[in-house]
Amino acid sequence: MQEHHQLLQTIYEIVKNDPQPEHYGCRPREIILRRLQEWSVIHQQLLMLCEEGFVSLQQQDTLIIRITPEGLEKVKQMNKKVRSI
């Protein structure tokens, strides 16, 4: 699994219990606490995920990261592949 797709999995783990996970506004600190990587690395991976259409980024008082319906589907596909191995 590519590293930025692992980040997508992390975002999914943060939002999965929300009734509408694609509306949950994830903040950078939530990701940093789980990824244990430099913010610059995480930010580059977020930009890649945004280009692929798996997350959306919105600058408010802080950066807001939302998983898209396409991102949710991608995580579900990745999880199915892991289970079938």
Short mmCIF file of C-alpha atoms in Angstrom, two decimals:
data_model
loop_
_atom_site.label_atom_id
_atom_site.label_comp_id
_atom_site.label_asym_id
_atom_site.label_seq_id
_atom_site.Cartn_x
_atom_site.Cartn_y
_atom_site.Cartn_z
CA MET A 1 0.00 0.00 0.00
CA GLN A 2 1.33 3.40 -0.93
CA GLU A 3 2.16 5.68 1.98
CA HIS A 4 -0.43 8.33 1.09
CA HIS A 5 -3.07 5.60 0.94
CA GLN A 6 -2.06 4.62 4.47
CA LEU A 7 -2.81 8.23 5.42
CA LEU A 8 -6.24 7.84 3.80
CA GLN A 9 -6.77 4.77 5.99
CA THR A 10 -5.80 6.85 9.05
CA ILE A 11 -8.32 9.54 8.12
CA TYR A 12 -10.95 6.85 7.67
CA GLU A 13 -10.21 5.50 11.16
CA ILE A 14 -10.82 9.00 12.54
CA VAL A 15 -14.16 9.54 10.78
CA LYS A 16 -15.62 6.04 10.43
CA ASN A 17 -17.87 6.20 13.51
CA ASP A 18 -19.49 9.48 12.48
CA PRO A 19 -23.01 9.09 11.04
CA GLN A 20 -21.85 11.10 7.99
CA PRO A 21 -18.10 10.52 7.77
CA GLU A 22 -17.71 12.63 4.63
CA HIS A 23 -18.91 15.68 6.60
CA TYR A 24 -16.56 15.21 9.56
CA GLY A 25 -13.98 18.01 9.60
CA CYS A 26 -10.74 16.33 10.58
CA ARG A 27 -8.01 18.64 11.89
CA PRO A 28 -4.26 18.26 11.40
CA ARG A 29 -3.59 17.49 15.07
CA GLU A 30 -5.85 14.41 14.89
CA ILE A 31 -3.75 13.06 12.05
CA ILE A 32 -0.36 14.04 13.51
CA LEU A 33 -1.15 12.20 16.75
CA ARG A 34 -1.85 9.00 14.83
CA ARG A 35 0.80 9.16 12.10
CA LEU A 36 3.91 10.21 14.05
CA GLN A 37 5.32 11.93 10.96
CA GLU A 38 6.46 15.46 10.25
CA TRP A 39 3.64 17.77 9.19
CA SER A 40 5.45 18.54 5.92
CA VAL A 41 5.31 14.84 4.95
CA ILE A 42 1.66 14.54 5.95
CA HIS A 43 0.79 17.72 4.06
CA GLN A 44 2.41 16.43 0.85
CA GLN A 45 0.46 13.19 1.19
CA LEU A 46 -2.77 15.15 1.77
CA LEU A 47 -2.14 17.09 -1.43
CA MET A 48 -1.70 13.81 -3.32
CA LEU A 49 -4.95 12.46 -1.87
CA CYS A 50 -6.70 15.70 -2.79
CA GLU A 51 -5.43 15.42 -6.39
CA GLU A 52 -6.78 11.87 -6.53
CA GLY A 53 -10.16 13.09 -5.24
CA PHE A 54 -10.05 11.08 -2.01
CA VAL A 55 -10.04 14.06 0.39
CA SER A 56 -10.99 17.71 0.28
CA LEU A 57 -9.03 20.44 2.03
CA GLN A 58 -10.51 23.67 3.30
CA GLN A 59 -8.59 26.42 5.07
CA GLN A 60 -10.57 27.90 7.95
CA ASP A 61 -8.99 28.98 11.24
CA THR A 62 -7.06 25.75 10.73
CA LEU A 63 -6.94 23.27 7.86
CA ILE A 64 -10.06 21.08 7.63
CA ILE A 65 -9.68 17.68 5.97
CA ARG A 66 -12.74 15.76 4.79
CA ILE A 67 -12.80 12.34 3.24
CA THR A 68 -14.83 12.24 0.03
CA PRO A 69 -17.28 9.52 -0.99
CA GLU A 70 -14.57 8.36 -3.42
CA GLY A 71 -12.11 8.20 -0.53
CA LEU A 72 -14.53 6.11 1.52
CA GLU A 73 -14.92 3.71 -1.41
CA LYS A 74 -11.14 3.50 -1.88
CA VAL A 75 -10.63 2.54 1.79
CA LYS A 76 -13.34 -0.10 1.55
CA GLN A 77 -11.64 -1.57 -1.54
CA MET A 78 -8.25 -1.55 0.22
CA ASN A 79 -9.75 -3.26 3.27
CA LYS A 80 -11.33 -5.96 1.09
CA LYS A 81 -7.95 -6.67 -0.54
CA VAL A 82 -6.27 -6.96 2.87
CA ARG A 83 -8.95 -9.39 4.11
CA SER A 84 -8.64 -11.57 1.00
CA ILE A 85 -4.88 -12.05 1.45
#
